[in-house]
XYZ file of C-alpha atoms in Angstrom:
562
model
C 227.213 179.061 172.496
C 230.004 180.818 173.837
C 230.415 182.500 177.342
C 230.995 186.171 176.467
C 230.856 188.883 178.901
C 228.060 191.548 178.213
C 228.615 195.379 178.183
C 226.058 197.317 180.353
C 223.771 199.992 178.304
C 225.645 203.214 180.086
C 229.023 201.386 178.799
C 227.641 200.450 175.817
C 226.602 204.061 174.914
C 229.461 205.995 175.696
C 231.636 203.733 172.850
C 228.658 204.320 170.832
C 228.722 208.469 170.879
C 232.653 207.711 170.416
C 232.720 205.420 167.949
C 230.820 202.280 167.287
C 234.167 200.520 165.524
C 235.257 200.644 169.052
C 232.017 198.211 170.379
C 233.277 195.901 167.891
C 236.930 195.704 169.087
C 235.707 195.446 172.580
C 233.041 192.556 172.029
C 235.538 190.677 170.390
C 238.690 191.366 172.811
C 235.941 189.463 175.040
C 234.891 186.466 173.685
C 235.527 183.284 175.210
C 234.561 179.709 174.918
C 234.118 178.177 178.134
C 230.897 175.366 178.004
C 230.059 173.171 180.372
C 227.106 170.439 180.000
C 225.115 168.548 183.072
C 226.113 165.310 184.053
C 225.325 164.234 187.461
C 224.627 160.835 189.702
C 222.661 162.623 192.259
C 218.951 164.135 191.288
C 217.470 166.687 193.714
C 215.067 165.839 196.109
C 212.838 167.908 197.782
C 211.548 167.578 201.246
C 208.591 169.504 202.292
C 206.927 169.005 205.700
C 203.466 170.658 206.426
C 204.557 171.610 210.580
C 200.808 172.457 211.751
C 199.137 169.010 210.549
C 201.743 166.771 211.283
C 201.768 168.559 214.783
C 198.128 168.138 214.972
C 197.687 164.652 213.757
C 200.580 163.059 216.339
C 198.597 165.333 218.918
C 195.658 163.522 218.596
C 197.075 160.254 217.329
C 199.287 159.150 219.824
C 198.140 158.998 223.786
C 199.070 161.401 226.515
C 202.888 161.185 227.361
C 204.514 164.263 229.196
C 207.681 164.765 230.702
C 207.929 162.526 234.686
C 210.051 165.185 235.780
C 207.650 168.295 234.714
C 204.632 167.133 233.723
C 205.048 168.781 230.286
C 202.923 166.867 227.444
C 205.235 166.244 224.507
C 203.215 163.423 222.473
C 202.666 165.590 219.596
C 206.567 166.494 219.256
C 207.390 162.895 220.021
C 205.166 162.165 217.246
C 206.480 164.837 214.936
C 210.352 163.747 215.328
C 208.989 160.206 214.681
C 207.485 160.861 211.623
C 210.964 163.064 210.574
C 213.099 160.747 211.288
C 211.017 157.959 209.155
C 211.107 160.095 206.162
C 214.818 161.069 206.718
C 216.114 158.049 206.745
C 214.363 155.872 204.388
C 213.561 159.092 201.622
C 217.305 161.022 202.276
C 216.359 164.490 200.635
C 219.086 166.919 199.108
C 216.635 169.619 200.276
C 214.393 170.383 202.554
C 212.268 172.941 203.998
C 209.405 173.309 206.835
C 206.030 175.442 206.468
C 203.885 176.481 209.576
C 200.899 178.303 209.871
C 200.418 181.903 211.557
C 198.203 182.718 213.953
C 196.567 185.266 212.060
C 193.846 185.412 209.523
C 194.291 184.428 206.067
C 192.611 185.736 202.675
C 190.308 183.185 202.524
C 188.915 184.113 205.735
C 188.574 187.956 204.395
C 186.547 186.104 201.471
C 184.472 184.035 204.109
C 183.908 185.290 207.460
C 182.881 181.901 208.801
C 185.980 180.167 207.233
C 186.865 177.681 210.155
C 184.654 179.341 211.929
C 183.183 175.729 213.676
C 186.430 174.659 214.739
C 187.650 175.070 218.324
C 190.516 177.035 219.490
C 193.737 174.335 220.027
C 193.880 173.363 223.454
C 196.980 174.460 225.560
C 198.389 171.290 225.465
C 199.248 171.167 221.978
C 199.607 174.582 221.938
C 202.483 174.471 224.237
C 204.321 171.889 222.153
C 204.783 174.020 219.310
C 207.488 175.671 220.893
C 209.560 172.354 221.481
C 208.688 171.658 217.688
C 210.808 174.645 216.822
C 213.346 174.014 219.040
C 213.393 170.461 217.176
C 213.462 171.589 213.849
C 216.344 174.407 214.406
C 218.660 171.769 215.601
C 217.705 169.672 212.496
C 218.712 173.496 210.455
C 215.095 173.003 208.482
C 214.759 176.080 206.984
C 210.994 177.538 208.174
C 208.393 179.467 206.431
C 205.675 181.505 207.740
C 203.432 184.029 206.157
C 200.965 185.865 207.023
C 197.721 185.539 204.507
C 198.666 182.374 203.688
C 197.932 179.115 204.926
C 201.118 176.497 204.940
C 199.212 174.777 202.210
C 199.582 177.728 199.917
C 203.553 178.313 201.072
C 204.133 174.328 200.395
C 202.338 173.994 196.735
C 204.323 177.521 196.224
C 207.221 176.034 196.816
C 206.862 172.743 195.161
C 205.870 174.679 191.999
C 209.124 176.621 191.530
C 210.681 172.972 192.392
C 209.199 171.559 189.308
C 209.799 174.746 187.300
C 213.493 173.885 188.247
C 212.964 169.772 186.901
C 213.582 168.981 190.574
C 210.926 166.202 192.266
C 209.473 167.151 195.553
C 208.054 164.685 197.999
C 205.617 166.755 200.732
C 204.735 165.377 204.093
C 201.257 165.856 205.445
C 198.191 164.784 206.995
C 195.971 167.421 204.920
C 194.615 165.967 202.174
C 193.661 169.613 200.350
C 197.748 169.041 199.581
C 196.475 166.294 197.183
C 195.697 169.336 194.535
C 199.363 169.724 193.950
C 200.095 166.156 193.059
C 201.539 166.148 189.686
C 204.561 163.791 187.855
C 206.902 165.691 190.078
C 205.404 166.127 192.864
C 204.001 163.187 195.484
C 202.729 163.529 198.822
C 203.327 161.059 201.901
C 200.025 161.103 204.235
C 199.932 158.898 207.458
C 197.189 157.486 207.709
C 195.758 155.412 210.971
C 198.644 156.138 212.610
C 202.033 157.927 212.100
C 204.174 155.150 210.860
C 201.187 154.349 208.273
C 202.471 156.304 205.771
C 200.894 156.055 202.324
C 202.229 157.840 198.986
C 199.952 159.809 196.783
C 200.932 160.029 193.289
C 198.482 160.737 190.108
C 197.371 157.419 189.800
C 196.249 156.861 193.537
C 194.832 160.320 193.493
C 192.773 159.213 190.673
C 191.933 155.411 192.093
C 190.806 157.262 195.522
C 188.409 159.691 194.283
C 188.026 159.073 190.256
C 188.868 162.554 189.444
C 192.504 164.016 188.972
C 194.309 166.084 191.033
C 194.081 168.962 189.471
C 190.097 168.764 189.743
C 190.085 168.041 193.249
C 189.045 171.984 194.468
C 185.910 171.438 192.292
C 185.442 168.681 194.043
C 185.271 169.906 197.297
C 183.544 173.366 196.120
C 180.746 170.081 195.166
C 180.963 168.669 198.160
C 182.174 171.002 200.786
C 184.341 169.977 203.552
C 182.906 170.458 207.401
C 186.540 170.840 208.578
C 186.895 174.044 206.912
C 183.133 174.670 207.904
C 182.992 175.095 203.698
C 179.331 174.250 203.040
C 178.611 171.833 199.976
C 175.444 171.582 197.277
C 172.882 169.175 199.108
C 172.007 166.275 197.827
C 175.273 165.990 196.130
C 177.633 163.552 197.511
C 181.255 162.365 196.442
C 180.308 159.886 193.652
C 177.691 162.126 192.471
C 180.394 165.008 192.515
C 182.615 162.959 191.135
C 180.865 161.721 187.942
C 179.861 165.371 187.269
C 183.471 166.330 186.885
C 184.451 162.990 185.166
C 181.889 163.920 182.367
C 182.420 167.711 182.422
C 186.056 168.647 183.564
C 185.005 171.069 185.929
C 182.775 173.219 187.963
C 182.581 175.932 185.336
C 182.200 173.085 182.433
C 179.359 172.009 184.907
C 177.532 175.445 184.372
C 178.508 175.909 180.769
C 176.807 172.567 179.945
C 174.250 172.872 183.047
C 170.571 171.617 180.137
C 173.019 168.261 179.999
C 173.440 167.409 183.501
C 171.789 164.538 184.271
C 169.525 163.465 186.737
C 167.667 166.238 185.952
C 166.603 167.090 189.540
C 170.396 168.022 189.912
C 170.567 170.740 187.847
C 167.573 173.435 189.883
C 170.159 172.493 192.892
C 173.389 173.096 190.947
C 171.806 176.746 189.756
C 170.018 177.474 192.895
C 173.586 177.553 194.882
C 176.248 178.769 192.323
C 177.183 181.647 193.994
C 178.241 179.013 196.766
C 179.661 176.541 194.784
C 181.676 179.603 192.855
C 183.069 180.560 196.724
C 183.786 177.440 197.693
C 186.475 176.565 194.778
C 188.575 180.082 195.712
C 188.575 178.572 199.176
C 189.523 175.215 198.250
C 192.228 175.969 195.994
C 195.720 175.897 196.724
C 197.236 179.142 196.256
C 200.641 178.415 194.440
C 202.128 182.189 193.605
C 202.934 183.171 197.639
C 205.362 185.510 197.716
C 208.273 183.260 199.010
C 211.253 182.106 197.319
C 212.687 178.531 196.858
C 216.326 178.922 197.617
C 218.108 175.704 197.097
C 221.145 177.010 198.605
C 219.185 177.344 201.705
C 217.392 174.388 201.582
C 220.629 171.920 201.161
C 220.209 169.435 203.419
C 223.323 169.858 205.868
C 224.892 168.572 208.679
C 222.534 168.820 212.208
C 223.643 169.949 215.392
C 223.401 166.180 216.725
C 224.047 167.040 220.337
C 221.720 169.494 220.496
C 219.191 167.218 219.383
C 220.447 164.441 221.590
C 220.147 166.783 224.583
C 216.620 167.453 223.430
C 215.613 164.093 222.969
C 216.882 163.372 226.491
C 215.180 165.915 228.064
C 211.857 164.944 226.681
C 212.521 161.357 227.262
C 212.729 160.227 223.453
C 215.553 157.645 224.324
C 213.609 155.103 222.219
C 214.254 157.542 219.451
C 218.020 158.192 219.802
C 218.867 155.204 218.165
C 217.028 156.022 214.769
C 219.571 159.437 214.823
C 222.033 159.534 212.120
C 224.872 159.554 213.272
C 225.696 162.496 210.928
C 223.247 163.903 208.065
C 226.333 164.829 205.598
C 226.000 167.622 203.823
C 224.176 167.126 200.640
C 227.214 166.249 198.102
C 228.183 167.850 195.428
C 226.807 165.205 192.350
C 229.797 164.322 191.091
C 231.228 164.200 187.523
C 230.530 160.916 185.661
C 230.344 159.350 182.320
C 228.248 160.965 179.569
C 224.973 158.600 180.019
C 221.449 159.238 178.572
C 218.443 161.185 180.136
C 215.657 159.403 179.861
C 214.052 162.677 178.155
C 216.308 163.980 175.767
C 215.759 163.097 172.195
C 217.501 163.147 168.938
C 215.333 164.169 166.287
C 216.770 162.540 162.625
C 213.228 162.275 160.928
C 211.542 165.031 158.976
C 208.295 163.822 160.657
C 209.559 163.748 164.221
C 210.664 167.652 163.809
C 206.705 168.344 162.380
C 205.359 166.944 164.767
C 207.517 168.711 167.823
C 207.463 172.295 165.798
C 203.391 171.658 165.583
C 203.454 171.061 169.548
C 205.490 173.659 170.416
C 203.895 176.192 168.297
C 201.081 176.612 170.778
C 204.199 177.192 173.616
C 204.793 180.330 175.554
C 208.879 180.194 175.399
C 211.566 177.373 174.897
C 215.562 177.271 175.204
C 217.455 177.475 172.737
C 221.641 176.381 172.084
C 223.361 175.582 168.942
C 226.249 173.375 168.252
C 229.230 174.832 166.127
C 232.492 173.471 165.071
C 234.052 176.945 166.333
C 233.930 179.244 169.143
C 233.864 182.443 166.773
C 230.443 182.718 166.154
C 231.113 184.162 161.763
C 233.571 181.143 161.290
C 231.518 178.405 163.020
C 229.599 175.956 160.864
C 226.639 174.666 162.625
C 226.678 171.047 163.948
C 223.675 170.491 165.596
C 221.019 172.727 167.329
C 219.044 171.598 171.014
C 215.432 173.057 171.994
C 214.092 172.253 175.653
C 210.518 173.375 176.045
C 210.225 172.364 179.870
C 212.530 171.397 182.416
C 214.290 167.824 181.924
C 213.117 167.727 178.317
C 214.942 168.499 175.319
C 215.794 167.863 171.465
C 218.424 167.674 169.321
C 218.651 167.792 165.694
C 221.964 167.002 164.304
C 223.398 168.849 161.019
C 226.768 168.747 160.626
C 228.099 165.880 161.964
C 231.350 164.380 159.959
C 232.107 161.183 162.591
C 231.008 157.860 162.292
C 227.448 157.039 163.788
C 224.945 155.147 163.070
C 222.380 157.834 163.326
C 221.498 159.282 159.799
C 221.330 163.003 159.590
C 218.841 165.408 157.843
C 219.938 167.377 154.994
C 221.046 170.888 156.860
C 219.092 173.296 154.345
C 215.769 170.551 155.121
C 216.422 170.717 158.723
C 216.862 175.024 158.592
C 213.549 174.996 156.683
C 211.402 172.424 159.319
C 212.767 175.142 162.448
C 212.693 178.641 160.521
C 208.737 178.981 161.171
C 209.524 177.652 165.202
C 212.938 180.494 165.967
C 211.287 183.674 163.890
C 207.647 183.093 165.338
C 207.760 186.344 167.383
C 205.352 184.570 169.885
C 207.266 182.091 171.315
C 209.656 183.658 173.969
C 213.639 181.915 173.161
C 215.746 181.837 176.430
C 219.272 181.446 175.515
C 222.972 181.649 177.013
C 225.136 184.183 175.594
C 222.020 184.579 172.847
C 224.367 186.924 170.743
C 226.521 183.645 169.840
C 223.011 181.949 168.744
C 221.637 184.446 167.316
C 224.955 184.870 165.184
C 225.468 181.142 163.925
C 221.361 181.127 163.089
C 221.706 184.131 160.831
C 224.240 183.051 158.910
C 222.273 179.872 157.950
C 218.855 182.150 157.087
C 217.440 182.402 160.751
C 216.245 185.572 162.024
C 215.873 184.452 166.048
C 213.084 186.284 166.973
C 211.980 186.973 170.552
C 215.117 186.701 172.427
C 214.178 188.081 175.704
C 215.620 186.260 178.631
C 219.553 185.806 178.168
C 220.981 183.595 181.296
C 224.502 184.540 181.219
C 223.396 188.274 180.816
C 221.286 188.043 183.642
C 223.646 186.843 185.672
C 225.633 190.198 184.499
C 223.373 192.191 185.479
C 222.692 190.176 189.070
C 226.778 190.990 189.879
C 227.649 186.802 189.561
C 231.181 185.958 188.618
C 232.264 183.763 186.909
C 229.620 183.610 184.069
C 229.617 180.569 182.168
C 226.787 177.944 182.910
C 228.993 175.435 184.729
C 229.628 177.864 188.057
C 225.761 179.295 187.550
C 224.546 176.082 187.815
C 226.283 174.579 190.667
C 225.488 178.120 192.509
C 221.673 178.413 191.606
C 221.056 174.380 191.203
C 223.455 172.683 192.876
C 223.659 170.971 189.958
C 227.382 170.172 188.453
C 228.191 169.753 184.863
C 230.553 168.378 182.875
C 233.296 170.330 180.726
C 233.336 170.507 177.138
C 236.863 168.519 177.238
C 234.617 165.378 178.177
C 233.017 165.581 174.858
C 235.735 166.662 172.467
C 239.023 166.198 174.508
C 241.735 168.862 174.835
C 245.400 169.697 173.421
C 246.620 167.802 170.494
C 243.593 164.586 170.262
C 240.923 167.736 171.021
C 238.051 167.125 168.226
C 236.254 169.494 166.727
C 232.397 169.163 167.791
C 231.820 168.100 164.531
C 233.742 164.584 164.943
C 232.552 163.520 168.531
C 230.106 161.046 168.653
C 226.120 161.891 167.659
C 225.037 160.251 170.651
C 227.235 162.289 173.085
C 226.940 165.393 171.622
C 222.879 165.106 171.922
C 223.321 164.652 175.815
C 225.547 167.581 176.171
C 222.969 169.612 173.882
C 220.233 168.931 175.501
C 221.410 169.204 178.604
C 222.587 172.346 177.780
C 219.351 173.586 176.875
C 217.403 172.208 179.475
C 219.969 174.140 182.353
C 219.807 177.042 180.452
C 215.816 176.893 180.873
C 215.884 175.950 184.557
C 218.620 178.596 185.036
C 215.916 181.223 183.961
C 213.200 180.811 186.142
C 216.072 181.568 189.156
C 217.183 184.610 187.436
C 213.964 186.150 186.651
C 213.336 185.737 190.392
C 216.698 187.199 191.562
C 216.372 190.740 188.803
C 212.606 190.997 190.113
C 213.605 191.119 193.720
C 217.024 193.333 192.828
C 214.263 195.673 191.006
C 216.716 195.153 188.135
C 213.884 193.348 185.828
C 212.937 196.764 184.209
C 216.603 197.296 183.097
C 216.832 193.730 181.576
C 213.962 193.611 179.743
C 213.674 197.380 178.345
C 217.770 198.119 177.970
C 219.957 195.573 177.903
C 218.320 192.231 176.417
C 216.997 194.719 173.162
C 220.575 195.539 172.484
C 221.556 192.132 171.717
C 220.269 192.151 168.423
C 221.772 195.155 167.965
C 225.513 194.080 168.817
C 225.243 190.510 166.735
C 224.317 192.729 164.081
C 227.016 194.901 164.659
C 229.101 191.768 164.408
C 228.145 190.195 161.858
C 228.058 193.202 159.371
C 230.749 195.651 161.191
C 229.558 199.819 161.253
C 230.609 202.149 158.757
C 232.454 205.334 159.697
């Protein structure tokens, strides 16, 4: 894969009515071969902090202190910066971001009137600590979200979503358990329990040990059971176990009423039917909402240096001097993950047996999209022999299946026209989306081996065209979008007179960079797609410019006649 710059559709067209010989001159005057891999010490972590129940919970958790001077209560901020500074220091997120509630109604409370209804209005005292929260969390420069409709629930599993999209883990802070929904291998959630230095970590395993069930099936749960602090009304008679075992045996509420002549005692089943309608309601309030319309920026979210004196003053003035000494004395800005030595991801894979490639075709067959980058001993896509290929089908997982490797390795290779066969059905199934960087270069080397790439329709590095971003090649796109850094091709095959070709570095490194490549190029995507929808430039990508790829590798390969 090569970084090329693309030519717009208006450009494009002109040198078309003029003369296509001249799109061919121009595409090649513009080739380059700048590729970078990712190779990085530091991984991502996420910080997200529900503000309204930790606020809450140190409210009623910790005993009346105010201010001697004022008379201003500040337990529930004192308990608030406690809890921050715990998970600061002993967790030390890259990013971070805050979520409060607003005080106006939500859509669940348009879908139920009494939604909350039971619960009383916050007293002034906490009420009037809110304020000092903010004040807190400004000097800390937490970047805050607030929308209306939404609950911070929905904003926080929102947000931890598009971190996982991205392969980055994301630790949330709360004393809701309804958070417990989003729990998945990349996400956990940190709940204090009797009090605020309590602190115990949810992942899958604990979610299952607490309540039997996973997760994902805790909204049926509750839509079962109800919950009184939402005033949500549950099925009498029907208790957690009980709720419990029904979705252990049945996956859900809707398997529940698919299956409803095999639920058993049989006494359940008139009360199951009898309140459906309720039980129905009660899951859309229950579950998490994760498509808000907020955006995760990373840049954003960095965790960067704080305005200590500002806190300090802060601190003082509320009479926190017992927590002055837990303040870093800086929070440095998040580095920059530094270059190291090629080293293996724990899920990349090199695929060497005809079985092994079956089996991962077979899986991903059923797939929605994948990334796709292929290996070449050149950077001119018509003289370049292929040397291995890399397919990631989610973030921080990826394959490679070497081809043309010449060095010495221990790893035995499949026959190349074996290996082209095993793929062909996987690249030209017209269902399964391909994501790609500079896709014109892929699309080039796979045709001259037999492969028609079908499906190409989201190409990073001309998205980033289209989005204004300069440079183009993956290494500066994915420090900007990721803050992730990656490693130079040089690393791999050298540079001046000992510079290899690709086809004589080592198996073993090669499959890192691949993968890696693939796997950024995936990640990379989901940002993009984000940034053209909000620039209203999605239409133009998808309808005009990513169909005239095809068209110009074609042109390419085959030249036009005049």
């Amino acid at each position: 894969m090569s970084a090329s710059a693309f030519l717009s559709w208006p450009e494009a067209h002109l040198q078309y009515t003029t003369g296509m010989r001249m799109i061919y001159n121009r595409i090649a005057s513009l080739q380059k071969n700048v590729r970078f891999r990712i190779m990085t010490k530091q991984i991502p972590l996420l910080l997200l902090i529900d503000g309204n129940s930790l606020v809450h919970r140190a409210f009623h958790a910790l005993p009346v202190l105010t201010i001697s001077k004022t008379g201003e209560m500040v337990n529930a901020v004192q308990g608030f910066a406690s809890t921050l500074l715990k998970v600061l220091n002993e967790i030390k997120p890259t990013h971070w971001a805050i979520a409060f509630d607003r005080p106006t109604p939500t859509f669940r409370h348009e879908k139920f009137e009494d939604y909350k209804a039971q619960r009383p209005r916050a007293p002034d005292e906490l009420v009037s600590q809110i304020k000092r929260v903010h004040q807190l969390v400004d000097a800390f420069h937490i970047p805050t979200f607030e929308i209306d409709g939404y609950e911070a629930d929905d904003v926080l599993g929102t947000l931890s979503r598009q971190a996982s999209q991205l392969g980055i883990d994301t630790i949330i802070v709360t004393g809701d358990n309804d958070m417990l929904q989003v729990v998945s291998p990349r996400t956990k959630v940190l709940a204090p329990r009797r009090t605020l230095s309590d602190i115990l970590t949810y992942d899958e395993t604990e979610v299952q040990r607490k309540y039997g069930i996973s997760p994902q099936q805790l909204a049926d749960f509750k839509a079962l059971t109800g919950d009184p602090s939402d005033n949500i009304p549950g099925i009498p008679g029907i208790g957690d176990k009980t709720a419990a075992r029904l979705l252990q045996q049945f996956g859900s509420i809707e398997g529940i009423y698919a299956h409803i002549d095999q639920v058993i005692p049989e006494r359940l089943r008139p009360l199951l039917l009898n309140h459906k309608a309720r039980v129905l309601q009660n899951k859309e309030l229950a579950v998490i909402v994760t498509d808000v319309p907020v955006t995760l920026d990373l840049d954003n979210c960095k965790v960067t240096t704080y305005d200590r004196q500002q806190v300090v003053d802060l601190f003082r003035e509320l009479g926190f001097v017992q927590l002055l000494s837990r303040l870093p004395e800086k929070i440095e800005k998040a580095p920059a993950p530094t270059v190291s030595h090629i080293a293996p991801h724990k899920n990349y894979h090199i695929l060497n047996a005809s079985q092994a490639i079956d089996e991962l075709v077979a899986r991903l067959s059923t797939t929605t999209e994948i990334a796709v980058d292929v290996e070449t001993s050149s950077k001119e896509a018509m003289a370049a022999e292929l040397v291995g290929i890399s397919i990631a089908p989610a973030a921080g997982e990826a394959y490679y299946i070497p081809v043309g490797h010449r060095g010495l390795s221990q790893i035995v290779q499949l026959p190349l026209s074996q290996v082209i066969s095993q793929l062909k059905p996987l690249l030209e199934d017209a269902r399964i989306g391909k994501i790609a960087h500079n896709g014109k270069f892929d699309m080039m080397v796979l045709a001259e081996y037999g492969i028609d790439l079908q499906n190409l329709f989201f190409d990073t590095m001309l998205a980033a065209y289209l989005l204004g971003e300069k440079p183009l090649n993956l290494k500066a796109l994915a420090f900007k979008k990721l803050g992730i850094e990656m490693t130079p091709i040089t690393d791999i095959i050298g540079s001046g007179a000992k510079q290899l070709s690709m086809a004589m570095a080592p198996i073993e490194q090669v499959a890192n960079y691949a993968c890696a490549d693939a796997d950024i190029t995936l990640r990379l995507k989901t940002v993009l797609q984000s940034e053209l929808d909000r620039e209203k430039l999605w239409r133009l990508f998808h309808e005009v410019e990513m169909p005239l790829v095809p068209v110009l590798a074609a042109m390419e390969r085959h030249g036009v006649a005049l």
